[in-house]
Coordinates of C-alpha atoms in Angstrom, one line a residue:
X226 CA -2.4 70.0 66.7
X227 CA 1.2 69.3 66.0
X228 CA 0.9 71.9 62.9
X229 CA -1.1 73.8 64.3
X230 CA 1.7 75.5 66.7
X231 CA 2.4 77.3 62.6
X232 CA -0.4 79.7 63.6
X233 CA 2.1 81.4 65.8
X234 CA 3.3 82.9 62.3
X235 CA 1.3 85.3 60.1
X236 CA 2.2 84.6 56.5
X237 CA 5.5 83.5 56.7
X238 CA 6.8 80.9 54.6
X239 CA 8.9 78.9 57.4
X240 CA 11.3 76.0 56.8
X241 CA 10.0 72.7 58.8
X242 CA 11.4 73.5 62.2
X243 CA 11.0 77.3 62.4
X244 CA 12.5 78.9 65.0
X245 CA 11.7 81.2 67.9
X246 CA 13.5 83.4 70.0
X247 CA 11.9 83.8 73.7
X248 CA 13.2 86.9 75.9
X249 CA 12.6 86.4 79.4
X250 CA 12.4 82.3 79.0
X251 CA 12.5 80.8 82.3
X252 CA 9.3 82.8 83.7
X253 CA 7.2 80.4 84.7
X254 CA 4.8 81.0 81.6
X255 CA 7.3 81.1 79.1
X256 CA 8.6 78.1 80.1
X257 CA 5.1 76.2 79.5
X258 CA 4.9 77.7 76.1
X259 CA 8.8 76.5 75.5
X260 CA 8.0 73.6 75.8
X261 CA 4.6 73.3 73.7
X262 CA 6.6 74.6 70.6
X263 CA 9.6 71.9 71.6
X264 CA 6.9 70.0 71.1
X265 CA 5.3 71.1 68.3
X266 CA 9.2 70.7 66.7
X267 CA 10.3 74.8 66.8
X268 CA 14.0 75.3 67.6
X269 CA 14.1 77.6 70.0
X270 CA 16.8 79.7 71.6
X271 CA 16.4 82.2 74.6
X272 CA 17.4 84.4 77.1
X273 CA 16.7 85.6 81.0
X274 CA 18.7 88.4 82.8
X275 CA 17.7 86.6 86.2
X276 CA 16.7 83.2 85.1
X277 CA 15.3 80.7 87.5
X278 CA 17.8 78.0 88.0
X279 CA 15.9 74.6 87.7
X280 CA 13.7 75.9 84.9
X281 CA 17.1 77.0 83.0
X282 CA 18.3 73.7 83.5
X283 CA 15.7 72.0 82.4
X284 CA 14.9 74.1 79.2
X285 CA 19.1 73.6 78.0
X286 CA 18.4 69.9 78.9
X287 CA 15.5 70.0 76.2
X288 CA 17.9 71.1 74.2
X289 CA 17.4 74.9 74.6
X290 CA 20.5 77.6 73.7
X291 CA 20.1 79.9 76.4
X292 CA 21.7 83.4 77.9
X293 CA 22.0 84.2 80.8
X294 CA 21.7 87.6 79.8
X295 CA 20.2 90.0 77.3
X296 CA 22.1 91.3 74.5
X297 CA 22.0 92.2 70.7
X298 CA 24.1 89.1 70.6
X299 CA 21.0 86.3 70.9
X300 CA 19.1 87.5 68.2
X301 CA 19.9 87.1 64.4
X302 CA 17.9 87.9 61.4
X303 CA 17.3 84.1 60.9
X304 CA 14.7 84.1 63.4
X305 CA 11.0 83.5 62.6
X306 CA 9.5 85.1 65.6
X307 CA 10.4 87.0 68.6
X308 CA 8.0 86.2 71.8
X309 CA 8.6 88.3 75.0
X310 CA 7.5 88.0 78.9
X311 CA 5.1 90.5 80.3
X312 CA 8.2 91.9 82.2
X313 CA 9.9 93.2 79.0
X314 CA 9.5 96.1 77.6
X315 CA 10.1 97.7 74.4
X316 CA 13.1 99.5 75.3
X317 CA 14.9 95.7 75.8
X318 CA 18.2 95.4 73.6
X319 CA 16.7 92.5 72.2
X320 CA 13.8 93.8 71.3
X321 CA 15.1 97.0 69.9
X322 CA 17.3 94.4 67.8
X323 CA 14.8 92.4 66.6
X324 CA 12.3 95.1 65.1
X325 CA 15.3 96.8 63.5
X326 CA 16.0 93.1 61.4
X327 CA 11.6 93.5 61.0
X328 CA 11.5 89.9 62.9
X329 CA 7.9 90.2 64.2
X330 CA 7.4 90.0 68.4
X331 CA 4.6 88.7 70.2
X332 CA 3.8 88.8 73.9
X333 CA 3.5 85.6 75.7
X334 CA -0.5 85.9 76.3
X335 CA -1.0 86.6 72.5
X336 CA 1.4 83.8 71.4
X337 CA -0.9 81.4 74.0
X338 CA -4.2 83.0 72.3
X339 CA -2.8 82.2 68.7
X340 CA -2.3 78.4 69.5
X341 CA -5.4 78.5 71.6
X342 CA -8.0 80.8 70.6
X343 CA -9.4 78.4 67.6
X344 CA -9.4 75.2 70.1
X345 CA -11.9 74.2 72.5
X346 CA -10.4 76.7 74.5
X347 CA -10.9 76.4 78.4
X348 CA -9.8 79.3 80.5
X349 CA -9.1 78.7 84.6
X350 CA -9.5 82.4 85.8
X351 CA -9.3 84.2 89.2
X352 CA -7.3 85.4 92.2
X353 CA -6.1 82.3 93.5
X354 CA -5.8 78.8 92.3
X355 CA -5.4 79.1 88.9
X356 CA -2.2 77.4 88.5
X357 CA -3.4 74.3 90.6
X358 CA -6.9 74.3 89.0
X359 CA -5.1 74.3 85.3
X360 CA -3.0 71.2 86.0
X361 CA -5.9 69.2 87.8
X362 CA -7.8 69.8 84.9
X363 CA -5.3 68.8 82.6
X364 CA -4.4 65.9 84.5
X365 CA -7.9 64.9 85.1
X366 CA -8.2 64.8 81.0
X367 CA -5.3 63.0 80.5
X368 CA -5.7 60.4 83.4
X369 CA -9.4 59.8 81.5
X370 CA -7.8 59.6 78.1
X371 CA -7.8 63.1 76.4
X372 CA -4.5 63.9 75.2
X373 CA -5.0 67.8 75.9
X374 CA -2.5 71.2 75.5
X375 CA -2.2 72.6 78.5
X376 CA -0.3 76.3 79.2
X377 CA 0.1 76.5 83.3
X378 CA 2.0 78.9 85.9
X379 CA 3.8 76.3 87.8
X380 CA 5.7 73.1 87.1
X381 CA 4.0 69.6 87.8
X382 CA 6.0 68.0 90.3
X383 CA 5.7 64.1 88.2
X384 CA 7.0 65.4 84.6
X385 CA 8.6 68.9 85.7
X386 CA 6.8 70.4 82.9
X387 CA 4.5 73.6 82.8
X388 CA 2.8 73.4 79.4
X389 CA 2.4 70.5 76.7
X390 CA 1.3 69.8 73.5
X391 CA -1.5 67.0 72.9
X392 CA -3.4 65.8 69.8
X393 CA -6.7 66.7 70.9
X394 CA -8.7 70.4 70.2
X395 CA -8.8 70.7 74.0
X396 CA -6.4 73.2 75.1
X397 CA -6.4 74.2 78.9
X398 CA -4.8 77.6 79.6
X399 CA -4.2 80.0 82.6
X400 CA -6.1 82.9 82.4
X401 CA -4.3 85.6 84.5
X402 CA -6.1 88.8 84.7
X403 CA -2.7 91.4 85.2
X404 CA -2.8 93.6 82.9
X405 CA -5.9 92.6 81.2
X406 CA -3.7 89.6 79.5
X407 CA -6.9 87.5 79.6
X408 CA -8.8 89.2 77.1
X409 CA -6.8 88.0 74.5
X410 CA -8.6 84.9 74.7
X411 CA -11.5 83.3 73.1
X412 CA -12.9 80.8 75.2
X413 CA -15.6 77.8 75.0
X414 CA -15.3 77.4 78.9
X415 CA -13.9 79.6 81.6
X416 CA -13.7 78.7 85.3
X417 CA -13.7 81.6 87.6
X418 CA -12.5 80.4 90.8
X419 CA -13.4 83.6 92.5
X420 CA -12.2 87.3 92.8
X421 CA -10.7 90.2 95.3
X422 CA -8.5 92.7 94.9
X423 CA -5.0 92.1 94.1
X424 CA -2.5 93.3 91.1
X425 CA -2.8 97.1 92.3
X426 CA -0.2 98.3 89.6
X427 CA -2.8 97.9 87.2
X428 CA -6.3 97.5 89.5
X429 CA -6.2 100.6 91.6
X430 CA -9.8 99.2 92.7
X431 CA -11.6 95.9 93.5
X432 CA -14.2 97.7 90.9
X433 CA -11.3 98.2 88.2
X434 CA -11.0 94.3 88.4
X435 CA -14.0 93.7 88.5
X436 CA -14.7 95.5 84.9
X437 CA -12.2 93.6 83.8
X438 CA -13.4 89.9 84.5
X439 CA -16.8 91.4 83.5
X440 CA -15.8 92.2 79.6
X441 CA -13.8 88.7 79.7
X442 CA -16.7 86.6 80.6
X443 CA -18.6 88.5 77.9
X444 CA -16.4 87.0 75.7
X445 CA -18.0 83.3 76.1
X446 CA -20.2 82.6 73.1
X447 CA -23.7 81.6 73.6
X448 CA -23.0 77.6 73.3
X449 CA -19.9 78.4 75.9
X450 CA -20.2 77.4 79.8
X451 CA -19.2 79.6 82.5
X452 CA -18.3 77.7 85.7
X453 CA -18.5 79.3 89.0
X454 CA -17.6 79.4 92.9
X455 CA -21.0 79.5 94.0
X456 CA -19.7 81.1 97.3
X457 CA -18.1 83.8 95.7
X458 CA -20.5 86.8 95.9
X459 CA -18.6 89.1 92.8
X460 CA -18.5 85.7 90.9
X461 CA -22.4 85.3 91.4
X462 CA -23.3 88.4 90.4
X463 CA -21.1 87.7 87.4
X464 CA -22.7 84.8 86.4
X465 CA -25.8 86.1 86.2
X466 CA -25.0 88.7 83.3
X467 CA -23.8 85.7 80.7
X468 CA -25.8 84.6 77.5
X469 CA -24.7 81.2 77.9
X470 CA -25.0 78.5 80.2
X471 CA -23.4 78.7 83.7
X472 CA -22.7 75.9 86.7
X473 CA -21.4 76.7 89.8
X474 CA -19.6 74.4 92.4
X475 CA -18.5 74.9 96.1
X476 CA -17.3 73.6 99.4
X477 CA -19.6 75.3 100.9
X478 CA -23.5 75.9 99.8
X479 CA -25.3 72.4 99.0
X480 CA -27.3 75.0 96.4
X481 CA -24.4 74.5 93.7
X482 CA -24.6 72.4 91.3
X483 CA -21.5 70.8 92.2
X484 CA -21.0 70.6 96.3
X485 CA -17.9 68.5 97.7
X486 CA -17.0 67.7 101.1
X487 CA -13.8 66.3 103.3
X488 CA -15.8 63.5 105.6
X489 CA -13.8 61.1 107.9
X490 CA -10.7 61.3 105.6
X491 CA -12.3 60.8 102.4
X492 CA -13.8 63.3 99.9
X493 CA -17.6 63.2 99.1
X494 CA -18.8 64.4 95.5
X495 CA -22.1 66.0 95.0
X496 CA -23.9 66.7 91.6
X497 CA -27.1 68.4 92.3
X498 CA -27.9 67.3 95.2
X499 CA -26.9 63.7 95.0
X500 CA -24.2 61.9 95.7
X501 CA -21.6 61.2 92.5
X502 CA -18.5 60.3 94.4
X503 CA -16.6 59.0 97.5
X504 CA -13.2 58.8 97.2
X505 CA -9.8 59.4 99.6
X506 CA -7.5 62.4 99.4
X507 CA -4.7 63.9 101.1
X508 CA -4.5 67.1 99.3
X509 CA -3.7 69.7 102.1
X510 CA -6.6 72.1 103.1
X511 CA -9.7 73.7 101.8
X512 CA -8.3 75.8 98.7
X513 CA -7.1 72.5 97.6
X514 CA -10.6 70.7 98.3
X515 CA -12.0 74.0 96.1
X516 CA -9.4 73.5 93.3
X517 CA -9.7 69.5 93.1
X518 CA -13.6 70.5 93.2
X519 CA -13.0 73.6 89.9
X520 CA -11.0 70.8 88.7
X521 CA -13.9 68.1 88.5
X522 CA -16.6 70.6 87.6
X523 CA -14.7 71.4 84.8
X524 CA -13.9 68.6 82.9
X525 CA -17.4 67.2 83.6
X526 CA -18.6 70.1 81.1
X527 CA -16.8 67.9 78.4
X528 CA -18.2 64.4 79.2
X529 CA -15.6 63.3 81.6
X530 CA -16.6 59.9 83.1
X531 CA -15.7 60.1 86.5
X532 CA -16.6 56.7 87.6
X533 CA -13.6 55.5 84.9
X534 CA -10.6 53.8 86.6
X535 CA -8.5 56.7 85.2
X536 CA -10.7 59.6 87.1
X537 CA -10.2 57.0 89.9
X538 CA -6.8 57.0 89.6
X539 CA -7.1 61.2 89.4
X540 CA -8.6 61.2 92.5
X541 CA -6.8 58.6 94.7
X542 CA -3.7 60.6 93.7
X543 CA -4.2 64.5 92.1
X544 CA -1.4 66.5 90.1
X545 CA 1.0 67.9 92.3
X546 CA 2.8 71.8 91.6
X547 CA 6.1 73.0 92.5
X548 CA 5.8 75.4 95.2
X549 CA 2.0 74.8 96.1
X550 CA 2.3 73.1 100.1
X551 CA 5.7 71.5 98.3
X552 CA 6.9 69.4 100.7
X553 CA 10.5 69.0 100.6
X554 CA 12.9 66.3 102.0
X555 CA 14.4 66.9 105.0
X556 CA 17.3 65.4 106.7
X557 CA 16.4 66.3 110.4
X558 CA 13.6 66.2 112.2
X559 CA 12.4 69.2 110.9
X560 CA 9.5 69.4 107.6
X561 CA 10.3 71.9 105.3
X562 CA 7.6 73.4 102.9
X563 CA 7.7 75.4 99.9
X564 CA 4.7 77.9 98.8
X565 CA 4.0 80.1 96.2
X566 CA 1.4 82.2 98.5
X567 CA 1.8 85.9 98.3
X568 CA -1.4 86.9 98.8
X569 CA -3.4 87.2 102.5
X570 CA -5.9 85.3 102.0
X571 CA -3.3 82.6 100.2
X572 CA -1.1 82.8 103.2
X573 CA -4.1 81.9 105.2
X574 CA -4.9 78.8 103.5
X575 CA -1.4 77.8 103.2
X576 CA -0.8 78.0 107.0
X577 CA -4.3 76.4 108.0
X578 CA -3.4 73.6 105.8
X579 CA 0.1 72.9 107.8
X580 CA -1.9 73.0 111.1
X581 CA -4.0 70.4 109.6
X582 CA -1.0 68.3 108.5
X583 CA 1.1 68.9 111.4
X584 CA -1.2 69.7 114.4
X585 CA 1.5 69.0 117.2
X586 CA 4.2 71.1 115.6
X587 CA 5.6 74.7 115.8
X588 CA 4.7 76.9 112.6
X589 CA 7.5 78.6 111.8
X590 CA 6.4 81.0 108.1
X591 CA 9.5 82.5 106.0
X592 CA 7.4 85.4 103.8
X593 CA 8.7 87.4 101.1
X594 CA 6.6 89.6 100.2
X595 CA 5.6 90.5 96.6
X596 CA 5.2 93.8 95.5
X597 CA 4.9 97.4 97.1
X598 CA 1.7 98.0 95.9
X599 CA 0.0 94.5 97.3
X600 CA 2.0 94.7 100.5
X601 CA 1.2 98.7 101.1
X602 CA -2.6 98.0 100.2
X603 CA -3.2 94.8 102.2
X604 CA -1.0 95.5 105.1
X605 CA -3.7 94.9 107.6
X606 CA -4.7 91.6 105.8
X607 CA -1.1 90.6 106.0
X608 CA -0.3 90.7 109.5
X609 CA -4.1 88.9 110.3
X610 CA -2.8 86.0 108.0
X611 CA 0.6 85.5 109.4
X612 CA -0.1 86.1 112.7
X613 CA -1.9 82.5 112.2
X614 CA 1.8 81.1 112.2
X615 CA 3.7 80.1 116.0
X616 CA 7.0 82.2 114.5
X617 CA 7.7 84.4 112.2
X618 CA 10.2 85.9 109.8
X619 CA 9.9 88.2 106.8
X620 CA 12.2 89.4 103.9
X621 CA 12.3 92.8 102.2
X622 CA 9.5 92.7 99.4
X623 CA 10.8 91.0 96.4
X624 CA 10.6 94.0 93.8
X625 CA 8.4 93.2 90.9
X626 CA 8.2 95.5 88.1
X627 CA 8.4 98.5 90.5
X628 CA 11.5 101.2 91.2
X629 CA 14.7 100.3 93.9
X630 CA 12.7 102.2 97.2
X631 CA 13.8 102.1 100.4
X632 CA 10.3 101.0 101.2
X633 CA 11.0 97.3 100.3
X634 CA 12.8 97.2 104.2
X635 CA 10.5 99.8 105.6
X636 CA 7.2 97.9 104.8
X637 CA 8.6 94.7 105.7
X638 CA 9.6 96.0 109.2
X639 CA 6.0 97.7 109.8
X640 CA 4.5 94.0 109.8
X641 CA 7.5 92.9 111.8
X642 CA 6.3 95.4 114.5
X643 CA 2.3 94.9 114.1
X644 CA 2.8 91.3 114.6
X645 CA 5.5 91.8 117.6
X646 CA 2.6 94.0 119.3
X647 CA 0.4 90.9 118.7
X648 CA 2.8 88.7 120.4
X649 CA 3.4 86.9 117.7
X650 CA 7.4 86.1 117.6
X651 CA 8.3 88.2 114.7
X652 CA 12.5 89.0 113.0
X653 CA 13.2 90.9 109.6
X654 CA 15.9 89.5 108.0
X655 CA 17.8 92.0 105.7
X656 CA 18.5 89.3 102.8
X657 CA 18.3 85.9 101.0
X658 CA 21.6 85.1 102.1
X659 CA 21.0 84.8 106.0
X660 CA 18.2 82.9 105.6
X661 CA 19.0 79.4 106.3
X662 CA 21.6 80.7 109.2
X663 CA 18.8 82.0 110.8
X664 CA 16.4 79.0 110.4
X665 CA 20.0 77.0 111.9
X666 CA 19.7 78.4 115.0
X667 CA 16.6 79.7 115.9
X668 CA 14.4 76.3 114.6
X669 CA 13.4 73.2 116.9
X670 CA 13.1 70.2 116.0
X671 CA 9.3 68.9 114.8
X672 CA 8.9 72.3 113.7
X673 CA 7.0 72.6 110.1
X674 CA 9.5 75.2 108.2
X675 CA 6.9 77.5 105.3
X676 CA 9.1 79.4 102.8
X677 CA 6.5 82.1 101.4
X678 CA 6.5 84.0 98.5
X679 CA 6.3 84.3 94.9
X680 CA 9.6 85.8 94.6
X681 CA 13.3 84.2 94.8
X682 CA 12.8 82.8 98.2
X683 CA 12.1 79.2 97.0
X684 CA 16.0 79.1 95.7
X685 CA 17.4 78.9 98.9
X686 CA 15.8 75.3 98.3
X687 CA 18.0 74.8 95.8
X688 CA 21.2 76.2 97.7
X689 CA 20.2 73.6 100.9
X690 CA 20.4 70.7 98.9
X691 CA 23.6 70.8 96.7

């Protein structure tokens, strides 16, 4: 597998360690596939106009020359391979460099699809959960002895890493649908872990993005396995249109062929009908029950013996993400939690699952929202799923591949006012930079503190703790 990672380069003759230049390298993404190719022995340099601290730490720490900037300056005609973020466009100095000196340039999804496409190639797809679901998985192989690849959208809390390069064919990838990136993929087994609309820049309609998932499933051969949330309806329907074998799981319907269910503390396994497993968990509400569930469906489709002391191990303590229900130290009395949410119906899960851990305390939800489109499109959605916190705050939305507008404040403030009309306590604040001020004065003690967002909120994490 280790020479495999040459596939990345189309008839090149390459010295031993060829080398890659990745624009845009501390995305979470790019970061995963950094460190498959460190792994795979590629010296790699990069650079980020706005890179994410802790990941550009720990990419120099691998040994990574990075810029914290982009100019004609990081790229040189001894470069094997350019790879870019879906973020960068053609018109990037760096880019404009690099096809003058004819080095060739990848996206990130095609680079994933090169190293994965001609593996046992398993594909976690849908709206939410995908990052979680991928390291599960890939924890859930590893824990049972499968040395797999895995490509993921967020950073495993035990080894800080987002992607890594095993010895086995099995490589475990996260299939996001924006801008169609998935059907670059060739995939033995996908897991769709349900669908709505989301991604407006690029899925106008729920029925746009739904043609989309559509031509990827087609893309499973006939000795491929589609696996399913049974109490999706789109996903059913779905599922019924495949040549190949399908199985379904859910928290919900005892139908599915895999059914699993949080009992008196402990979680309880089903496989058709009967009972496979019983086994304690303190992963934080239902969408993490329905990933950890994905999760085991999953691997089963490969052989997995879940009665081994390594899935025992799995499931006595599952993978843990950076910014999914984080929880962060604290030096008061106060619990702080960090989560990548950014959706309604992720906001929802995220706050039911901080009532369940801390039923006696005050909710008190930081959101930056994420995008114009998403926020304009699901405004009622997001004021129902905050309104579910005690207190309140929101940022302007985090832009994200969209023009400077005024409207970033503006649609911010409109929630602010739906949710004050809802007596629901309820303050913009104007920047990243009066954040913690404001949680300093206006917090209690035992009060559960959510940051929300999938923007640049979680770095004021980073700021409390120096």
């Amino acid at each position: 597998m280790v020479h495999h990672t040459r596939k990345l380069l189309r008839s090149k003759q390459v010295s031993k360690h060829p080398h890659a230049h990745l624009i845009g390298a501390t995305g979470a993404g790019m970061k995963g596939l950094a460190e498959v190719l460190l792994d795979g022995g590629w010296k790699l340099t990069g650079s980020d106009q706005n890179p994410d601290p802790e990941r550009l730490r720990l990419l120099i720490n691998r040994g990574i020359a990075l810029a914290a900037k982009h100019c004609s300056e990081a790229v040189s005609k001894e470069m094997d391979l350019v790879i870019f973020s879906a973020a960068i466009p053609e018109s990037n100095i760096e880019r404009q460099l690099a096809a003058a000196l004819d080095i060739p340039q990848i996206s990130y999804s095609e680079a994933v699809a090169r190293l994965a496409n001609e593996q046992q190639l398993v594909a976690i797809a849908g709206t939410h959960g995908k990052s979680s679901t991928t390291a599960l998985v890939a924890s859930l192989f590893e824990q049972t002895g499968t040395d797999v690849t895995f490509f993921c959208g967020a950073q495993r809390c035990e080894d800080q890493r987002n992607g890594k390069l095993g010895n086995s064919e099995i490589v475990v990838v996260e299939a996001c649908e924006y801008q169609r990136h998935f059907l670059n993929f060739r995939p033995k087994v996908i897991t769709l872990l349900g669908i709505e609309a989301d991604h407006f820049d690029c899925f106008p309609s729920l029925d746009d993005a739904v043609t989309a998932y559509a031509e990827f499933i087609r893309l499973l051969p006939e000795n491929g396995t589609l696996v399913y949330r049974r109490d999706c309806e789109i996903s059913c329907k779905l599922a019924q249109t495949v040549n190949c074998r399908s199985v379904s799981f859910s928290i919900t319907s005892r139908e599915a062929d895999w059914f699993a269910e949080t009992r008196d503390g402990t979680v309880q396994l089903f496989k058709s009908g009967g009972l496979k497993q019983t086994f304690p968990s303190e992963l934080p509400g239902k969408h993490s029950l329905l990933n950890l569930l994905a999760a085991t469906t999953t691997a089963a489709q490969f052989g997995v013996d879940l009665t081994s002391a390594g899935a025992q191990k799995f499931f006595a303590s599952p993978t843990r993400l950076k910014q999914r229900f984080e929880i962060l130290t604290s030096t008061d009395s106060r619990l702080f939690v960090d989560d990548y949410a950014h959706h309604p119906t992720e906001i929802e899960a995220t706050l039911q699952a901080a009532r369940e851990h801390s039923p006696q305390s005050r909710i008190v939800c930081i959101f930056q929202p994420h995008q114009l489109s998403r926020t304009q499109k699901l405004h009622a959605e997001f004021v129902d799923s905050l309104a579910l916190a005690d207190v309140v705050y929101l940022l302007p939305v985090f832009r994200a591949r969209e023009p400077e507008s005024v409207l970033f404040d503006e649609e911010s403030q409109k929630i602010v006012k739906k949710l004050i009309s809802r007596q629901i306590p309820a303050t913009f604040i104007p920047s990243l930079d009066q954040v913690w001020s404001t949680i300093e004065t206006d917090s209690q003690r035992n009060d559960v503190v959510l940051t929300i967002g999938a923007g640049d909120l979680t770095r004021i994490h980073n700021e409390r703790t120096r």
